[in-house]
Coordinates of C-alpha atoms in Angstrom, one line a residue:
X1 CA 85.7 68.5 96.8
X2 CA 82.7 66.6 95.3
X3 CA 82.4 67.1 91.6
X4 CA 78.8 66.1 91.0
X5 CA 75.5 67.4 92.2
X6 CA 72.5 65.1 93.1
X7 CA 71.2 65.3 89.5
X8 CA 74.6 64.2 88.1
X9 CA 75.8 67.6 86.8
X10 CA 79.5 68.4 87.4
X11 CA 80.2 71.2 89.8
X12 CA 83.3 71.9 87.9
X13 CA 81.5 72.6 84.7
X14 CA 80.3 76.2 84.0
X15 CA 77.1 77.1 85.8
X16 CA 74.7 77.9 82.9
X17 CA 72.7 81.0 83.3
X18 CA 69.1 81.4 82.1
X19 CA 69.3 82.3 78.4
X20 CA 66.7 85.0 79.0
X21 CA 68.9 86.6 81.7
X22 CA 71.8 86.8 79.4
X23 CA 69.7 88.5 76.7
X24 CA 68.4 91.0 79.2
X25 CA 71.9 91.5 80.8
X26 CA 74.1 91.9 77.7
X27 CA 72.0 94.1 75.4
X28 CA 73.3 97.6 75.8
X29 CA 72.2 100.9 74.2
X30 CA 73.6 101.2 70.7
X31 CA 75.0 104.1 68.8
X32 CA 75.6 104.8 65.1
X33 CA 78.9 102.9 65.6
X34 CA 78.7 99.2 66.0
X35 CA 78.7 98.4 69.8
X36 CA 80.7 95.7 71.4
X37 CA 79.0 92.8 73.2
X38 CA 80.4 90.4 75.7
X39 CA 79.0 87.1 77.1
X40 CA 81.2 85.3 79.6
X41 CA 81.8 81.8 78.4
X42 CA 82.6 80.5 82.0
X43 CA 80.7 81.4 85.1
X44 CA 81.1 79.5 88.4
X45 CA 79.6 79.9 91.8
X46 CA 80.5 78.1 95.0
X47 CA 78.5 78.8 98.2
X48 CA 79.2 77.1 101.5
X49 CA 75.6 77.6 102.7
X50 CA 73.6 74.4 103.0
X51 CA 70.9 75.8 100.8
X52 CA 71.5 78.3 98.0
X53 CA 68.8 80.3 96.3
X54 CA 69.2 82.3 93.1
X55 CA 71.1 85.6 93.7
X56 CA 72.8 84.2 96.9
X57 CA 76.1 83.6 95.1
X58 CA 76.1 87.2 93.7
X59 CA 74.4 86.4 90.4
X60 CA 71.5 84.1 89.3
X61 CA 71.9 80.6 88.1
X62 CA 69.5 77.8 87.4
X63 CA 70.9 74.8 89.2
X64 CA 71.7 74.0 92.8
X65 CA 75.0 72.3 93.5
X66 CA 76.2 70.5 96.6
X67 CA 79.8 70.4 97.9
X68 CA 81.2 67.1 99.1
X69 CA 82.6 68.0 102.5
X70 CA 84.9 65.0 102.8
X71 CA 88.0 67.3 102.7
X72 CA 86.4 70.4 104.3
X73 CA 83.9 71.0 107.1
X74 CA 81.0 73.4 107.4
X75 CA 80.7 75.7 110.4
X76 CA 78.0 78.2 111.3
X77 CA 77.8 81.6 113.0
X78 CA 75.2 84.2 113.9
X79 CA 75.3 87.1 111.6
X80 CA 74.8 90.3 113.7
X81 CA 74.5 92.4 110.6
X82 CA 71.5 90.6 109.1
X83 CA 68.1 90.0 110.7
X84 CA 66.7 88.3 107.6
X85 CA 69.5 85.7 107.4
X86 CA 70.8 85.4 111.0
X87 CA 72.8 82.2 110.4
X88 CA 75.7 82.2 108.0
X89 CA 78.1 79.3 107.2
X90 CA 81.7 78.9 106.0
X91 CA 83.9 76.2 104.6
X92 CA 86.8 75.3 106.9
X93 CA 90.1 73.8 105.7
X94 CA 92.3 72.1 108.3
X95 CA 94.9 71.1 105.7
X96 CA 95.9 72.2 102.2
X97 CA 93.0 71.7 99.7
X98 CA 92.8 72.5 96.0
X99 CA 89.6 73.1 94.1
X100 CA 90.1 72.8 90.4
X101 CA 87.8 74.6 87.9
X102 CA 87.8 73.9 84.1
X103 CA 87.9 77.3 82.3
X104 CA 88.6 78.7 78.9
X105 CA 92.0 80.2 78.0
X106 CA 92.2 83.9 78.9
X107 CA 91.6 86.1 81.9
X108 CA 89.1 85.5 84.7
X109 CA 87.6 87.4 87.5
X110 CA 88.0 85.5 90.8
X111 CA 86.0 86.9 93.7
X112 CA 86.5 85.6 97.2
X113 CA 83.9 86.3 100.0
X114 CA 84.8 86.4 103.7
X115 CA 82.5 87.0 106.6
X116 CA 84.8 87.9 109.5
X117 CA 82.9 86.6 112.5
X118 CA 83.6 84.0 115.2
X119 CA 82.3 80.7 114.0
X120 CA 81.1 78.0 116.4
X121 CA 84.0 76.4 118.2
X122 CA 86.7 78.4 116.4
X123 CA 88.9 81.4 117.3
X124 CA 89.0 83.8 114.4
X125 CA 92.6 84.7 115.3
X126 CA 93.5 81.2 114.3
X127 CA 92.3 81.8 110.7
X128 CA 95.9 82.0 109.5
X129 CA 96.2 80.9 105.9
X130 CA 97.0 81.7 102.3
X131 CA 95.1 81.3 99.1
X132 CA 96.8 80.7 95.7
X133 CA 95.5 80.5 92.2
X134 CA 98.0 78.7 90.1
X135 CA 101.4 80.4 90.7
X136 CA 99.8 83.5 92.2
X137 CA 99.5 84.2 95.9
X138 CA 96.3 86.2 96.3
X139 CA 95.9 86.4 100.1
X140 CA 98.0 85.7 103.2
X141 CA 96.5 86.4 106.6
X142 CA 98.0 87.1 110.0
X143 CA 96.6 87.7 113.5
X144 CA 96.6 91.5 112.9
X145 CA 94.3 90.9 109.8
X146 CA 91.3 90.7 112.1
X147 CA 92.1 93.5 114.6
X148 CA 90.1 96.3 112.9
X149 CA 87.1 94.5 111.6
X150 CA 83.7 94.6 113.2
X151 CA 81.4 91.5 113.2
X152 CA 78.7 93.9 112.0
X153 CA 80.6 94.5 108.8
X154 CA 79.3 93.0 105.5
X155 CA 81.2 90.5 103.5
X156 CA 84.8 91.4 102.7
X157 CA 85.0 90.7 99.0
X158 CA 88.3 90.5 97.3
X159 CA 88.4 90.5 93.5
X160 CA 91.3 89.4 91.3
X161 CA 92.1 89.2 87.6
X162 CA 94.2 86.2 86.6
X163 CA 95.0 85.1 83.1
X164 CA 95.2 81.3 82.5
X165 CA 97.1 79.7 79.6
X166 CA 95.7 76.2 80.4
X167 CA 92.2 75.1 81.0
X168 CA 92.4 74.3 84.7
X169 CA 92.2 77.0 87.3
X170 CA 93.3 75.7 90.7
X171 CA 92.3 77.5 93.9
X172 CA 94.4 76.3 96.8
X173 CA 93.7 76.9 100.5
X174 CA 96.8 76.4 102.8
X175 CA 96.5 76.8 106.6
X176 CA 99.6 78.1 108.3
X177 CA 102.0 75.3 109.4
X178 CA 103.6 77.5 112.0
X179 CA 100.6 77.8 114.3
X180 CA 98.9 74.9 116.0
X181 CA 95.2 74.8 115.2
X182 CA 95.4 77.2 112.2
X183 CA 92.7 76.9 109.6
X184 CA 91.6 78.5 106.3
X185 CA 88.0 79.5 105.5
X186 CA 85.9 80.9 102.7
X187 CA 82.2 81.7 102.4
X188 CA 81.7 82.1 98.7
X189 CA 83.6 82.1 95.4
X190 CA 82.7 83.5 92.0
X191 CA 84.7 82.9 88.8
X192 CA 83.6 84.8 85.7
X193 CA 85.4 85.0 82.4
X194 CA 86.4 88.5 81.3
X195 CA 87.3 90.0 77.9
X196 CA 90.9 89.9 76.9
X197 CA 92.7 93.2 77.3
X198 CA 90.0 94.7 79.4
X199 CA 92.5 95.2 82.2
X200 CA 95.4 92.8 81.6
X201 CA 97.0 94.3 78.4
X202 CA 100.1 92.5 77.3
X203 CA 102.8 94.7 75.8
X204 CA 100.7 97.8 75.9
X205 CA 102.6 100.9 77.0
X206 CA 101.2 102.5 80.1
X207 CA 102.0 106.0 81.2
X208 CA 104.2 105.8 84.4
X209 CA 103.4 108.7 86.5
X210 CA 106.4 110.9 87.3
X211 CA 108.7 109.1 84.9
X212 CA 109.5 109.8 81.3
X213 CA 109.5 106.0 80.5
X214 CA 106.5 103.7 79.9
X215 CA 105.4 100.7 81.9
X216 CA 104.7 97.4 80.2
X217 CA 102.4 94.8 81.7
X218 CA 103.1 91.3 80.7
X219 CA 100.5 88.6 80.2
X220 CA 101.7 87.0 83.4
X221 CA 100.7 90.0 85.5
X222 CA 97.8 89.4 87.9
X223 CA 95.6 92.2 89.3
X224 CA 93.7 92.8 92.5
X225 CA 90.8 95.3 92.4
X226 CA 91.3 97.8 95.2
X227 CA 88.7 100.5 94.4
X228 CA 85.9 100.8 91.8
X229 CA 83.9 104.0 92.1
X230 CA 81.0 105.6 90.4
X231 CA 82.1 109.2 90.9
X232 CA 79.2 111.4 92.0
X233 CA 76.7 108.6 91.4
X234 CA 74.9 105.9 93.3
X235 CA 76.0 102.3 94.0
X236 CA 75.8 100.1 90.9
X237 CA 75.1 96.5 91.9
X238 CA 76.6 93.4 90.3
X239 CA 73.4 92.7 88.4
X240 CA 73.5 96.2 86.8
X241 CA 77.1 95.7 85.5
X242 CA 77.9 94.7 81.9
X243 CA 77.6 90.9 82.4
X244 CA 80.7 90.7 84.6
X245 CA 79.0 91.3 87.9
X246 CA 81.3 94.0 89.1
X247 CA 80.2 96.3 92.0
X248 CA 80.6 100.1 91.7
X249 CA 80.6 102.0 95.0
X250 CA 79.9 105.6 95.8
X251 CA 83.0 107.9 96.1
X252 CA 81.8 109.7 99.2
X253 CA 84.3 107.9 101.6
X254 CA 87.3 108.8 99.4
X255 CA 86.4 112.4 98.2
X256 CA 88.6 114.6 100.4
X257 CA 86.6 117.8 100.8
X258 CA 83.5 119.7 99.6
X259 CA 83.5 123.2 100.9
X260 CA 81.1 124.4 98.2
X261 CA 83.9 124.4 95.6
X262 CA 82.6 121.2 93.8
X263 CA 79.3 119.9 92.8
X264 CA 77.8 116.7 91.3
X265 CA 76.4 117.1 87.8
X266 CA 74.1 114.8 85.8
X267 CA 74.2 114.2 82.1
X268 CA 72.5 116.8 79.9
X269 CA 73.0 114.6 76.8
X270 CA 72.4 111.0 75.8
X271 CA 75.3 108.7 76.6
X272 CA 76.0 106.1 74.0
X273 CA 78.7 103.5 73.5
X274 CA 81.2 103.7 70.6
X275 CA 84.1 102.0 69.0
X276 CA 86.5 104.1 71.2
X277 CA 85.7 102.1 74.3
X278 CA 84.0 98.7 74.5
X279 CA 80.5 99.0 75.8
X280 CA 81.4 96.5 78.6
X281 CA 84.2 98.7 80.0
X282 CA 81.8 100.2 82.5
X283 CA 78.0 100.5 82.8
X284 CA 76.5 103.6 81.1
X285 CA 75.4 104.8 84.6
X286 CA 79.0 105.5 85.4
X287 CA 79.2 108.1 82.6
X288 CA 75.9 109.8 83.3
X289 CA 77.1 111.6 86.5
X290 CA 80.3 113.3 87.5
X291 CA 81.9 115.6 90.0
X292 CA 83.1 119.0 88.8
X293 CA 84.8 122.1 90.2
X294 CA 82.6 125.2 90.0
X295 CA 83.6 127.8 87.5
X296 CA 83.6 130.5 90.1
X297 CA 86.2 128.6 92.1
X298 CA 89.8 129.8 92.1
X299 CA 91.9 128.0 89.5
X300 CA 94.3 126.6 92.1
X301 CA 91.6 124.5 93.8
X302 CA 91.7 120.7 93.1
X303 CA 89.0 118.1 93.7
X304 CA 90.9 115.2 95.3
X305 CA 90.2 111.5 96.0
X306 CA 92.3 109.9 98.7
X307 CA 92.8 106.1 98.5
X308 CA 94.8 104.1 101.1
X309 CA 96.9 101.3 99.5
X310 CA 99.6 98.8 100.5
X311 CA 103.3 99.3 100.1
X312 CA 105.4 97.2 97.8
X313 CA 103.4 97.2 94.6
X314 CA 102.7 99.1 91.4
X315 CA 99.1 100.2 90.8
X316 CA 96.9 100.7 87.7
X317 CA 94.7 103.8 87.9
X318 CA 91.9 104.0 85.4
X319 CA 90.0 107.2 85.0
X320 CA 86.6 107.3 83.2
X321 CA 85.4 110.4 81.4
X322 CA 82.4 111.5 79.4
X323 CA 81.5 115.0 78.3
X324 CA 78.0 115.3 79.5
X325 CA 77.3 119.1 79.2
X326 CA 75.3 120.3 76.2
X327 CA 77.2 123.7 76.4
X328 CA 80.5 122.0 75.3
X329 CA 80.4 121.9 71.6
X330 CA 84.0 122.0 70.5
X331 CA 87.6 121.4 71.5
X332 CA 89.2 123.7 74.1
X333 CA 86.0 124.7 76.0
X334 CA 86.8 122.4 79.0
X335 CA 90.5 121.8 79.5
X336 CA 92.0 120.8 82.8
X337 CA 94.8 118.8 84.4
X338 CA 95.1 115.4 86.2
X339 CA 97.3 114.9 89.2
X340 CA 98.2 111.6 90.7
X341 CA 100.2 111.6 93.9
X342 CA 100.8 115.4 93.4
X343 CA 102.5 114.8 90.1
X344 CA 101.1 115.9 86.8
X345 CA 99.7 112.9 84.9
X346 CA 98.0 115.0 82.2
X347 CA 98.4 118.7 81.7
X348 CA 95.9 119.2 78.9
X349 CA 92.8 117.1 79.3
X350 CA 90.1 117.8 76.8
X351 CA 87.4 115.2 77.1
X352 CA 85.5 116.5 74.1
X353 CA 88.7 116.1 72.0
X354 CA 89.5 112.7 73.4
X355 CA 86.1 111.2 72.6
X356 CA 85.3 113.3 69.5
X357 CA 82.0 114.6 70.9
X358 CA 79.6 114.7 73.8
X359 CA 78.0 111.7 75.4
X360 CA 80.8 109.3 74.3
X361 CA 82.7 107.4 77.1
X362 CA 86.4 107.3 77.2
X363 CA 89.0 106.2 79.8
X364 CA 92.7 106.7 80.4
X365 CA 95.1 104.4 82.3
X366 CA 98.1 105.3 84.4
X367 CA 100.7 103.3 86.4
X368 CA 101.8 104.5 89.9
X369 CA 104.9 103.1 91.6
X370 CA 104.5 102.2 95.3
X371 CA 106.9 99.3 95.0
X372 CA 109.2 100.5 97.8
X373 CA 108.6 98.7 101.0
X374 CA 107.6 100.5 104.2
X375 CA 105.4 100.4 107.2
X376 CA 101.8 101.7 107.6
X377 CA 99.5 102.8 104.9
X378 CA 100.3 104.7 101.7
X379 CA 97.8 107.2 100.3
X380 CA 97.3 107.2 96.5
X381 CA 95.7 110.5 95.5
X382 CA 93.9 111.4 92.3
X383 CA 93.1 115.0 91.7
X384 CA 91.6 117.2 88.9
X385 CA 92.2 120.9 88.6
X386 CA 92.7 123.9 86.3
X387 CA 96.3 124.8 87.1
X388 CA 99.2 125.5 84.8
X389 CA 97.2 127.7 82.4
X390 CA 94.4 125.2 81.9
X391 CA 91.1 126.8 81.0
X392 CA 87.5 126.1 81.8
X393 CA 85.6 128.4 79.5
X394 CA 82.2 126.5 79.7
X395 CA 82.8 124.2 82.6
X396 CA 85.3 123.0 85.3
X397 CA 87.2 119.8 85.4
X398 CA 85.1 116.6 85.6
X399 CA 85.6 112.9 86.5
X400 CA 83.0 110.2 86.0
X401 CA 84.6 107.0 87.3
X402 CA 87.7 105.6 89.0
X403 CA 89.2 102.2 89.2
X404 CA 92.4 101.2 91.0
X405 CA 94.2 97.8 90.8
X406 CA 97.2 96.4 92.5
X407 CA 99.7 94.6 90.2
X408 CA 101.4 91.4 91.1
X409 CA 105.2 91.7 91.9
X410 CA 108.0 89.8 90.3
X411 CA 107.3 86.8 92.6
X412 CA 103.7 86.6 91.4
X413 CA 102.5 87.9 94.8
X414 CA 99.5 90.1 95.4
X415 CA 99.2 89.5 99.2
X416 CA 99.6 92.7 101.2
X417 CA 99.3 93.4 104.9
X418 CA 95.5 94.1 104.6
X419 CA 94.2 90.8 103.1
X420 CA 90.5 91.8 103.6
X421 CA 90.9 95.3 102.3
X422 CA 91.7 98.6 104.0
X423 CA 89.3 100.2 106.5
X424 CA 88.6 103.7 105.2
X425 CA 89.2 106.4 107.8
X426 CA 89.3 110.2 107.3
X427 CA 92.8 111.5 106.4
X428 CA 94.1 114.4 108.5
X429 CA 93.3 116.7 105.5
X430 CA 89.8 115.4 105.1
X431 CA 86.9 117.7 105.6
X432 CA 83.9 115.9 104.2
X433 CA 81.0 118.1 105.5
X434 CA 80.1 121.0 107.6
X435 CA 80.4 119.2 110.9
X436 CA 83.8 117.9 110.0
X437 CA 85.0 121.3 108.9
X438 CA 83.8 122.9 112.1
X439 CA 85.4 120.3 114.3
X440 CA 88.7 120.4 112.4
X441 CA 88.8 124.2 112.6
X442 CA 88.0 124.3 116.4
X443 CA 90.6 121.6 117.2
X444 CA 93.4 123.1 115.2
X445 CA 92.6 126.6 116.3
X446 CA 92.5 125.5 119.9
X447 CA 95.8 123.8 119.6
X448 CA 97.4 127.0 118.1
X449 CA 95.8 129.1 120.8
X450 CA 97.0 126.8 123.6
X451 CA 100.5 127.1 122.1
X452 CA 100.5 130.9 122.2
X453 CA 99.1 130.9 125.8
X454 CA 101.7 128.3 126.9
X455 CA 104.5 130.4 125.5
X456 CA 103.2 133.5 127.2
X457 CA 102.9 131.6 130.5
X458 CA 106.4 130.3 130.1
X459 CA 107.8 133.8 129.7
X460 CA 106.0 135.0 132.8
X461 CA 107.2 132.1 134.9
X462 CA 110.7 132.5 133.6
X463 CA 110.8 136.1 134.8
X464 CA 109.1 135.3 138.1
X465 CA 111.5 132.4 138.9
X466 CA 114.6 134.4 138.1
X467 CA 113.5 137.3 140.3
X468 CA 112.6 135.3 143.4
X469 CA 116.0 134.6 144.9
X470 CA 117.6 137.9 144.7
X471 CA 114.8 140.4 145.2
X472 CA 116.8 142.2 147.9
X473 CA 119.9 142.8 145.9
X474 CA 117.7 144.0 143.1
X475 CA 116.4 146.8 145.3
X476 CA 120.0 147.9 146.0
X477 CA 120.7 147.9 142.2
X478 CA 117.8 150.2 141.6
X479 CA 119.4 152.8 143.8
X480 CA 122.9 152.3 142.3
X481 CA 121.7 152.6 138.7
X482 CA 123.2 149.3 137.5
X483 CA 120.5 148.6 134.9
X484 CA 120.7 147.1 131.4
X485 CA 118.0 148.8 129.3
X486 CA 117.5 147.4 125.7
X487 CA 117.3 150.0 123.0
X488 CA 115.0 149.9 119.9
X489 CA 118.0 149.2 117.7
X490 CA 119.0 146.2 119.8
X491 CA 115.4 144.9 119.9
X492 CA 115.2 145.2 116.1
X493 CA 118.4 143.4 115.7
X494 CA 117.4 140.6 118.0
X495 CA 114.0 140.1 116.2
X496 CA 115.4 140.6 112.7
X497 CA 113.4 143.8 112.4
X498 CA 110.3 142.1 113.9
X499 CA 110.3 139.4 111.2
X500 CA 107.0 137.4 110.8
X501 CA 108.8 134.1 110.7
X502 CA 109.8 134.6 114.3
X503 CA 106.2 134.9 115.4
X504 CA 105.1 131.8 117.3
X505 CA 101.5 130.4 117.0
X506 CA 100.0 133.4 115.2
X507 CA 100.6 132.3 111.6
X508 CA 99.4 128.7 112.1
X509 CA 96.4 129.9 114.0
X510 CA 95.4 132.2 111.2
X511 CA 95.8 129.5 108.6
X512 CA 93.6 127.1 110.7
X513 CA 90.7 129.5 110.2
X514 CA 91.0 129.8 106.4
X515 CA 87.7 129.4 104.5
X516 CA 89.0 127.0 101.9
X517 CA 90.0 123.4 102.9
X518 CA 93.1 123.4 100.7
X519 CA 94.4 126.5 102.4
X520 CA 94.2 125.1 106.0
X521 CA 97.2 123.3 107.4
X522 CA 97.1 119.5 107.9
X523 CA 97.3 118.0 111.3
X524 CA 100.9 117.1 110.5
X525 CA 101.6 120.8 109.9
X526 CA 100.0 121.8 113.2
X527 CA 102.0 119.2 115.2
X528 CA 105.2 120.2 113.4
X529 CA 104.6 123.9 114.4
X530 CA 104.0 122.8 117.9
X531 CA 107.3 121.0 118.0
X532 CA 109.0 124.0 116.5
X533 CA 107.4 126.3 119.1
X534 CA 108.7 124.1 121.9
X535 CA 112.2 124.3 120.4
X536 CA 112.0 128.0 120.1
X537 CA 110.7 128.2 123.6
X538 CA 113.6 126.3 125.0
X539 CA 116.1 128.2 122.8
X540 CA 114.6 131.6 123.9
X541 CA 115.4 130.7 127.5
X542 CA 118.9 129.7 126.6
X543 CA 119.4 132.9 124.6
X544 CA 118.5 135.0 127.7
X545 CA 120.6 132.8 129.9
X546 CA 123.6 133.2 127.6
X547 CA 123.3 136.9 127.5
X548 CA 123.1 137.1 131.2
X549 CA 126.1 134.8 131.6
X550 CA 128.2 137.2 129.4
X551 CA 127.0 140.2 131.3
X552 CA 127.8 138.6 134.7
X553 CA 131.3 137.7 133.5
X554 CA 131.8 141.2 132.3
X555 CA 130.7 142.7 135.6
X556 CA 132.6 140.3 137.7
X557 CA 129.9 139.1 140.2
X558 CA 127.9 142.4 140.0
X559 CA 124.1 141.9 140.0
X560 CA 122.1 142.6 136.9
X561 CA 118.7 144.1 136.4
X562 CA 116.6 144.3 133.3
X563 CA 114.0 146.9 132.6
X564 CA 110.7 145.5 131.5
X565 CA 107.8 147.9 130.8
X566 CA 109.5 150.6 132.8
X567 CA 110.0 148.3 135.9
X568 CA 113.2 146.9 137.1
X569 CA 113.4 143.1 137.4
X570 CA 115.6 141.6 140.1
X571 CA 119.0 140.1 139.3
X572 CA 119.4 136.6 137.7
X573 CA 121.2 133.6 139.1
X574 CA 122.6 131.8 136.1
X575 CA 125.2 129.7 137.8
X576 CA 123.7 126.5 136.5
X577 CA 121.8 127.2 133.2
X578 CA 119.9 124.2 131.7
X579 CA 121.5 123.1 128.4
X580 CA 119.2 123.4 125.5
X581 CA 118.8 124.3 121.8
X582 CA 121.4 126.6 120.3
X583 CA 120.1 130.0 119.2
X584 CA 121.5 129.4 115.7
X585 CA 119.2 126.4 115.4
X586 CA 116.2 128.5 116.1
X587 CA 117.0 131.2 113.7
X588 CA 117.2 128.7 110.9
X589 CA 114.9 125.8 112.0
X590 CA 115.2 122.6 110.0
X591 CA 112.1 121.8 108.0
X592 CA 110.5 118.4 107.6

């Protein structure tokens, strides 16, 4: 990589911002307490485009730098997602290449930009590579990494937090040695210094959800930002962040349901920084909006965010709060609980008490253990609610912001099976709007109805098929009086006094039509009930066949008739009953 620009400045030296920009960016509203300020000492931008204008690298800078492409090549592609800039470019690495950056001691943000399109003369499926920063593996790709991404998608941006003890930060690109023609690529890189202990907090005890012990994060731990949301608010661009150029997204794609039980609230008070939380922890815009549960809602209702994550790692969950209601004037007026992965993380959240007033930001950190290995996608859930005796005298539970980070494992690895991030798709429990609610209810209700109809049809066919062969002997039996009529007592005994749990289809169908999203069954529940119904269906046939077999043995080859609705059914031929589920299995079905 070339280290000098045409005017002689070193590419590896920090890119100096305009002083006036720093003044404008880093001045934040003050309060009676002395606020904290932060100006990043190191800021780098590398862009593989042939010409770079201010803002192209994600933040403004005052000098243009050229890359020496003696060790890399530049390729182009048509960007179908942009009509203003139809041509995009990338740096391609055919062999291992390391780019060194001179940085100050301490943690740094490293942001990698990828545009997942087919570049001229290259097959995107051959982009098989890994990216390391020092001892940390940040990304490892495979052919499946590109299967779910559309060329119309925007840049895939992966953000990492890495602490460096030395003054050289090495970014290494390594194409796979196992596949002929494999290559690595990158579109842009940003490196920005970050305050110490903002996220990487050495020897600080973290609450480990579901465990009585604490989790300690060493200084050697690296982080990958997975989600950063402005709950209930708009997107906050990198230029609106607190001098670290973080991007805050909306939470709409992750908020599970909104059936009228929750609402978005705006601040009724002035939000100021304080000594409790550094002013650079999050932009003030994060704290001026929130989602809340309506006071008229039943206490068991929870507002939930669903976030898909990779297996095999621990995760840091940071929740941002600010009491923004002018009606809250003392402790105990808004108290609620926090649930992470359906486990109680906090059972007495009082934001007013935590922050010592209104309009004062505060955050809490929690560690979640997903270190067990598995296949597919895990779902990390964050919920707020008023269960377990919590009260909401003047307002329901609130949440202002949410950040989730993956923690490196013991081998300094952060690379998961989704190197460019997870594609967000609705979870089976998701009901994000009126259309989704209607579709979900119709489909699940239809499935339950079809199950009931299918069982009824089976019963009719069963009786019809059994009566077909021996209709003639049946008529003789009618005159001879050989008929087995079931009494009410026998019917009650067989149905456990008409127990509800032996009903098939009715209960699940009724639940599918519930008004509240949290009371409706998940798709998994529906499918499980369908499977159980099939087992009950098969078992019911065997129960009848078994009873008939005993009666036939007792009567020694005599024909048997059954009275149904006052009509005699013909005899049954049970010489070769089909093996199936034992009745004992149906009476006590095994749960999931």
